[in-house]
PDB file of N, CA and C in Angstrom:
ATOM      1  N   VAL A 792      87.517 135.893 168.018  1.00  0.00           N
ATOM      2  CA  VAL A 792      88.617 134.783 168.316  1.00  0.00           C
ATOM      3  C   VAL A 792      87.698 133.504 168.157  1.00  0.00           C
ATOM      4  N   ASP A 793      86.600 133.523 168.745  1.00  0.00           N
ATOM      5  CA  ASP A 793      85.662 132.478 168.825  1.00  0.00           C
ATOM      6  C   ASP A 793      85.528 131.658 166.862  1.00  0.00           C
ATOM      7  N   ALA A 794      85.651 132.428 165.868  1.00  0.00           N
ATOM      8  CA  ALA A 794      85.626 132.043 164.741  1.00  0.00           C
ATOM      9  C   ALA A 794      86.856 131.576 164.530  1.00  0.00           C
ATOM     10  N   ILE A 795      88.217 132.065 165.073  1.00  0.00           N
ATOM     11  CA  ILE A 795      89.212 131.426 164.677  1.00  0.00           C
ATOM     12  C   ILE A 795      89.490 130.285 165.226  1.00  0.00           C
ATOM     13  N   ASP A 796      88.900 130.121 166.582  1.00  0.00           N
ATOM     14  CA  ASP A 796      88.915 128.705 167.284  1.00  0.00           C
ATOM     15  C   ASP A 796      88.148 127.619 166.516  1.00  0.00           C
ATOM     16  N   ALA A 797      87.126 128.105 165.714  1.00  0.00           N
ATOM     17  CA  ALA A 797      86.318 127.175 165.615  1.00  0.00           C
ATOM     18  C   ALA A 797      86.874 126.897 164.000  1.00  0.00           C
ATOM     19  N   ALA A 798      87.630 127.715 163.328  1.00  0.00           N
ATOM     20  CA  ALA A 798      87.784 127.099 162.037  1.00  0.00           C
ATOM     21  C   ALA A 798      89.213 126.277 161.773  1.00  0.00           C
ATOM     22  N   ASN A 799      89.092 125.548 160.650  1.00  0.00           N
ATOM     23  CA  ASN A 799      90.584 124.635 160.820  1.00  0.00           C
ATOM     24  C   ASN A 799      90.995 124.853 159.251  1.00  0.00           C
ATOM     25  N   GLY A 800      92.237 124.798 159.280  1.00  0.00           N
ATOM     26  CA  GLY A 800      92.789 124.676 157.691  1.00  0.00           C
ATOM     27  C   GLY A 800      92.886 126.320 157.352  1.00  0.00           C
ATOM     28  N   VAL A 801      92.844 127.152 158.092  1.00  0.00           N
ATOM     29  CA  VAL A 801      92.643 128.910 157.563  1.00  0.00           C
ATOM     30  C   VAL A 801      94.064 129.166 157.035  1.00  0.00           C
ATOM     31  N   PHE A 802      93.965 129.732 155.931  1.00  0.00           N
ATOM     32  CA  PHE A 802      95.368 130.178 155.989  1.00  0.00           C
ATOM     33  C   PHE A 802      95.315 131.791 156.108  1.00  0.00           C
ATOM     34  N   SER A 803      94.523 132.376 155.752  1.00  0.00           N
ATOM     35  CA  SER A 803      94.491 134.097 156.328  1.00  0.00           C
ATOM     36  C   SER A 803      93.039 134.398 156.606  1.00  0.00           C
ATOM     37  N   VAL A 804      93.486 135.635 157.693  1.00  0.00           N
ATOM     38  CA  VAL A 804      92.272 135.982 158.702  1.00  0.00           C
ATOM     39  C   VAL A 804      92.246 137.379 158.092  1.00  0.00           C
ATOM     40  N   VAL A 805      90.915 138.364 158.118  1.00  0.00           N
ATOM     41  CA  VAL A 805      90.588 139.674 157.544  1.00  0.00           C
ATOM     42  C   VAL A 805      89.942 140.084 158.931  1.00  0.00           C
ATOM     43  N   VAL A 806      90.388 141.320 159.404  1.00  0.00           N
ATOM     44  CA  VAL A 806      89.791 141.855 160.574  1.00  0.00           C
ATOM     45  C   VAL A 806      89.305 143.363 160.194  1.00  0.00           C
ATOM     46  N   ASP A 807      88.197 143.328 160.237  1.00  0.00           N
ATOM     47  CA  ASP A 807      87.661 145.011 160.014  1.00  0.00           C
ATOM     48  C   ASP A 807      87.659 145.537 161.561  1.00  0.00           C
ATOM     49  N   GLY A 808      88.757 146.040 162.089  1.00  0.00           N
ATOM     50  CA  GLY A 808      89.012 146.645 162.941  1.00  0.00           C
ATOM     51  C   GLY A 808      90.431 146.610 163.586  1.00  0.00           C
ATOM     52  N   LEU A 809      90.086 146.663 165.101  1.00  0.00           N
ATOM     53  CA  LEU A 809      91.655 146.587 165.731  1.00  0.00           C
ATOM     54  C   LEU A 809      92.125 145.145 165.855  1.00  0.00           C
ATOM     55  N   LEU A 810      93.189 144.446 165.762  1.00  0.00           N
ATOM     56  CA  LEU A 810      93.783 143.144 165.937  1.00  0.00           C
ATOM     57  C   LEU A 810      94.523 143.228 167.047  1.00  0.00           C
ATOM     58  N   THR A 811      93.868 142.306 168.406  1.00  0.00           N
ATOM     59  CA  THR A 811      94.024 142.223 169.280  1.00  0.00           C
ATOM     60  C   THR A 811      95.333 141.150 169.737  1.00  0.00           C
ATOM     61  N   GLN A 812      96.032 141.287 170.766  1.00  0.00           N
ATOM     62  CA  GLN A 812      97.138 140.139 170.961  1.00  0.00           C
ATOM     63  C   GLN A 812      96.300 138.752 171.073  1.00  0.00           C
ATOM     64  N   ARG A 813      94.996 138.957 171.854  1.00  0.00           N
ATOM     65  CA  ARG A 813      94.260 137.220 172.135  1.00  0.00           C
ATOM     66  C   ARG A 813      93.952 136.698 170.537  1.00  0.00           C
ATOM     67  N   MET A 814      93.713 137.607 169.537  1.00  0.00           N
ATOM     68  CA  MET A 814      93.455 137.284 168.174  1.00  0.00           C
ATOM     69  C   MET A 814      94.533 136.704 167.362  1.00  0.00           C
ATOM     70  N   LEU A 815      95.689 137.409 167.661  1.00  0.00           N
ATOM     71  CA  LEU A 815      96.974 136.985 167.223  1.00  0.00           C
ATOM     72  C   LEU A 815      97.421 135.740 167.622  1.00  0.00           C
ATOM     73  N   ASP A 816      97.318 135.700 169.063  1.00  0.00           N
ATOM     74  CA  ASP A 816      97.132 134.231 169.580  1.00  0.00           C
ATOM     75  C   ASP A 816      96.919 133.244 169.379  1.00  0.00           C
ATOM     76  N   ALA A 817      95.556 133.237 168.885  1.00  0.00           N
ATOM     77  CA  ALA A 817      94.451 132.543 168.361  1.00  0.00           C
ATOM     78  C   ALA A 817      95.002 132.134 167.048  1.00  0.00           C
ATOM     79  N   ALA A 818      95.175 132.770 166.486  1.00  0.00           N
ATOM     80  CA  ALA A 818      95.320 132.643 164.891  1.00  0.00           C
ATOM     81  C   ALA A 818      96.885 131.774 165.083  1.00  0.00           C
ATOM     82  N   ALA A 819      97.775 132.230 165.493  1.00  0.00           N
ATOM     83  CA  ALA A 819      98.896 131.623 165.596  1.00  0.00           C
ATOM     84  C   ALA A 819      98.767 130.085 166.015  1.00  0.00           C
ATOM     85  N   GLN A 820      97.972 129.844 166.805  1.00  0.00           N
ATOM     86  CA  GLN A 820      97.804 128.639 167.631  1.00  0.00           C
ATOM     87  C   GLN A 820      96.971 127.565 166.335  1.00  0.00           C
ATOM     88  N   HIS A 821      96.502 128.246 165.794  1.00  0.00           N
ATOM     89  CA  HIS A 821      95.549 127.765 164.755  1.00  0.00           C
ATOM     90  C   HIS A 821      96.390 127.249 163.028  1.00  0.00           C
ATOM     91  N   GLY A 822      97.484 127.779 163.301  1.00  0.00           N
ATOM     92  CA  GLY A 822      98.493 128.128 161.873  1.00  0.00           C
ATOM     93  C   GLY A 822      97.889 128.908 160.965  1.00  0.00           C
ATOM     94  N   VAL A 823      97.517 130.003 161.228  1.00  0.00           N
ATOM     95  CA  VAL A 823      96.810 130.812 160.555  1.00  0.00           C
ATOM     96  C   VAL A 823      98.196 131.641 159.827  1.00  0.00           C
ATOM     97  N   ASP A 824      98.585 131.914 158.533  1.00  0.00           N
ATOM     98  CA  ASP A 824      99.787 132.462 157.872  1.00  0.00           C
ATOM     99  C   ASP A 824      99.569 133.534 157.643  1.00  0.00           C
ATOM    100  N   HIS A 825      98.408 134.499 157.560  1.00  0.00           N
ATOM    101  CA  HIS A 825      98.536 135.657 157.434  1.00  0.00           C
ATOM    102  C   HIS A 825      97.131 136.357 158.183  1.00  0.00           C
ATOM    103  N   ILE A 826      97.519 137.839 158.642  1.00  0.00           N
ATOM    104  CA  ILE A 826      96.483 138.583 159.526  1.00  0.00           C
ATOM    105  C   ILE A 826      96.323 139.680 158.592  1.00  0.00           C
ATOM    106  N   VAL A 827      95.166 140.223 158.144  1.00  0.00           N
ATOM    107  CA  VAL A 827      95.267 141.744 157.653  1.00  0.00           C
ATOM    108  C   VAL A 827      94.080 142.275 158.529  1.00  0.00           C
ATOM    109  N   ALA A 828      94.431 143.402 158.996  1.00  0.00           N
ATOM    110  CA  ALA A 828      93.510 144.137 159.862  1.00  0.00           C
ATOM    111  C   ALA A 828      93.634 145.707 159.810  1.00  0.00           C
ATOM    112  N   ARG A 829      92.545 146.168 160.134  1.00  0.00           N
ATOM    113  CA  ARG A 829      92.427 147.793 159.725  1.00  0.00           C
ATOM    114  C   ARG A 829      93.723 148.432 160.475  1.00  0.00           C
ATOM    115  N   GLU A 830      94.097 148.096 161.991  1.00  0.00           N
ATOM    116  CA  GLU A 830      95.031 148.738 162.826  1.00  0.00           C
ATOM    117  C   GLU A 830      95.382 147.338 163.801  1.00  0.00           C
ATOM    118  N   THR A 831      96.342 147.512 164.373  1.00  0.00           N
ATOM    119  CA  THR A 831      96.644 146.528 165.233  1.00  0.00           C
ATOM    120  C   THR A 831      97.396 147.485 166.502  1.00  0.00           C
ATOM    121  N   GLY A 832      96.930 146.549 167.789  1.00  0.00           N
ATOM    122  CA  GLY A 832      97.317 147.120 168.702  1.00  0.00           C
ATOM    123  C   GLY A 832      98.807 146.950 168.925  1.00  0.00           C
ATOM    124  N   GLU A 833      98.891 147.344 170.515  1.00  0.00           N
ATOM    125  CA  GLU A 833     100.599 146.791 170.915  1.00  0.00           C
ATOM    126  C   GLU A 833     100.520 145.268 171.225  1.00  0.00           C
ATOM    127  N   PHE A 834     101.591 144.719 170.825  1.00  0.00           N
ATOM    128  CA  PHE A 834     101.634 143.199 170.872  1.00  0.00           C
ATOM    129  C   PHE A 834     102.978 142.762 171.789  1.00  0.00           C
ATOM    130  N   VAL A 835     102.928 142.303 172.995  1.00  0.00           N
ATOM    131  CA  VAL A 835     103.782 141.736 173.789  1.00  0.00           C
ATOM    132  C   VAL A 835     104.778 140.678 173.101  1.00  0.00           C
ATOM    133  N   LYS A 836     104.113 139.854 172.156  1.00  0.00           N
ATOM    134  CA  LYS A 836     104.586 138.585 171.723  1.00  0.00           C
ATOM    135  C   LYS A 836     104.139 138.713 170.100  1.00  0.00           C
ATOM    136  N   LYS A 837     105.099 138.524 169.430  1.00  0.00           N
ATOM    137  CA  LYS A 837     104.465 138.299 168.091  1.00  0.00           C
ATOM    138  C   LYS A 837     105.055 137.094 167.720  1.00  0.00           C
ATOM    139  N   PRO A 838     103.866 136.176 167.132  1.00  0.00           N
ATOM    140  CA  PRO A 838     104.291 135.043 166.641  1.00  0.00           C
ATOM    141  C   PRO A 838     105.158 135.029 165.658  1.00  0.00           C
ATOM    142  N   VAL A 839     106.353 133.938 165.231  1.00  0.00           N
ATOM    143  CA  VAL A 839     106.944 134.060 163.906  1.00  0.00           C
ATOM    144  C   VAL A 839     106.597 133.792 162.693  1.00  0.00           C
ATOM    145  N   GLY A 840     105.463 132.670 163.065  1.00  0.00           N
ATOM    146  CA  GLY A 840     104.927 132.053 161.586  1.00  0.00           C
ATOM    147  C   GLY A 840     103.632 132.715 161.328  1.00  0.00           C
ATOM    148  N   THR A 841     103.008 133.836 161.730  1.00  0.00           N
ATOM    149  CA  THR A 841     102.133 134.502 161.586  1.00  0.00           C
ATOM    150  C   THR A 841     102.271 135.870 160.957  1.00  0.00           C
ATOM    151  N   ARG A 842     102.081 136.168 159.876  1.00  0.00           N
ATOM    152  CA  ARG A 842     102.495 137.418 159.381  1.00  0.00           C
ATOM    153  C   ARG A 842     101.647 138.590 159.574  1.00  0.00           C
ATOM    154  N   VAL A 843     101.776 139.501 159.948  1.00  0.00           N
ATOM    155  CA  VAL A 843     100.597 140.723 159.973  1.00  0.00           C
ATOM    156  C   VAL A 843     100.956 141.628 159.027  1.00  0.00           C
ATOM    157  N   LEU A 844      99.637 141.995 158.606  1.00  0.00           N
ATOM    158  CA  LEU A 844      99.760 143.602 158.005  1.00  0.00           C
ATOM    159  C   LEU A 844      98.532 144.444 158.035  1.00  0.00           C
ATOM    160  N   THR A 845      98.944 145.685 157.744  1.00  0.00           N
ATOM    161  CA  THR A 845      97.562 146.628 157.770  1.00  0.00           C
ATOM    162  C   THR A 845      96.931 146.939 156.413  1.00  0.00           C
ATOM    163  N   ALA A 846      95.646 147.043 156.683  1.00  0.00           N
ATOM    164  CA  ALA A 846      95.231 147.599 155.276  1.00  0.00           C
ATOM    165  C   ALA A 846      96.268 148.853 154.709  1.00  0.00           C
ATOM    166  N   GLU A 847      96.471 149.484 155.239  1.00  0.00           N
ATOM    167  CA  GLU A 847      97.551 150.609 155.014  1.00  0.00           C
ATOM    168  C   GLU A 847      98.841 150.120 154.063  1.00  0.00           C
ATOM    169  N   GLN A 848      99.222 149.216 154.760  1.00  0.00           N
ATOM    170  CA  GLN A 848     100.334 148.428 154.083  1.00  0.00           C
ATOM    171  C   GLN A 848      99.907 147.591 152.643  1.00  0.00           C
ATOM    172  N   LEU A 849      98.998 147.511 152.474  1.00  0.00           N
ATOM    173  CA  LEU A 849      98.153 147.055 151.190  1.00  0.00           C
ATOM    174  C   LEU A 849      97.905 147.573 150.057  1.00  0.00           C
ATOM    175  N   ARG A 850      97.817 149.253 150.124  1.00  0.00           N
ATOM    176  CA  ARG A 850      97.723 150.030 149.423  1.00  0.00           C
ATOM    177  C   ARG A 850      98.639 150.418 148.388  1.00  0.00           C
ATOM    178  N   PRO A 851      98.033 150.550 147.249  1.00  0.00           N
ATOM    179  CA  PRO A 851      99.458 150.690 146.254  1.00  0.00           C
ATOM    180  C   PRO A 851      99.989 152.096 146.271  1.00  0.00           C
ATOM    181  N   PRO A 852     101.298 152.344 146.133  1.00  0.00           N
ATOM    182  CA  PRO A 852     102.037 153.644 145.966  1.00  0.00           C
ATOM    183  C   PRO A 852     101.398 154.738 145.322  1.00  0.00           C
ATOM    184  N   GLU A 853     101.001 155.932 145.770  1.00  0.00           N
ATOM    185  CA  GLU A 853     100.595 157.140 145.035  1.00  0.00           C
ATOM    186  C   GLU A 853     101.387 157.275 143.799  1.00  0.00           C
ATOM    187  N   PRO A 854     100.831 157.067 142.507  1.00  0.00           N
ATOM    188  CA  PRO A 854     101.365 157.342 141.388  1.00  0.00           C
ATOM    189  C   PRO A 854     102.151 158.854 141.147  1.00  0.00           C
ATOM    190  N   GLU A 855     103.358 159.006 140.827  1.00  0.00           N
ATOM    191  CA  GLU A 855     103.970 160.223 140.498  1.00  0.00           C
ATOM    192  C   GLU A 855     103.317 160.785 139.342  1.00  0.00           C
ATOM    193  N   ILE A 856     103.317 162.258 139.497  1.00  0.00           N
ATOM    194  CA  ILE A 856     102.623 163.185 138.353  1.00  0.00           C
ATOM    195  C   ILE A 856     103.765 163.816 138.093  1.00  0.00           C
ATOM    196  N   GLU A 857     104.060 163.836 136.587  1.00  0.00           N
ATOM    197  CA  GLU A 857     105.168 164.480 136.110  1.00  0.00           C
ATOM    198  C   GLU A 857     104.355 165.702 135.519  1.00  0.00           C
ATOM    199  N   VAL A 858     105.256 166.785 135.725  1.00  0.00           N
ATOM    200  CA  VAL A 858     104.633 168.018 135.367  1.00  0.00           C
ATOM    201  C   VAL A 858     105.317 168.593 134.048  1.00  0.00           C
TER     202      VAL A 858
END
């Protein structure tokens, strides 16, 4: 949270762990457009202007193997 508060003009944030409501709120306050996290917690409120993705959502689909 301190790193987000100290930064200006950040487009995206990558979190190697759990994204908390506090982190999400801080990012939204500073205009962060995207957050990618290993996992997300339960969010009471989700800001409209900040898109949240998990690392799993960024993985390409498994290729289909023809037999």
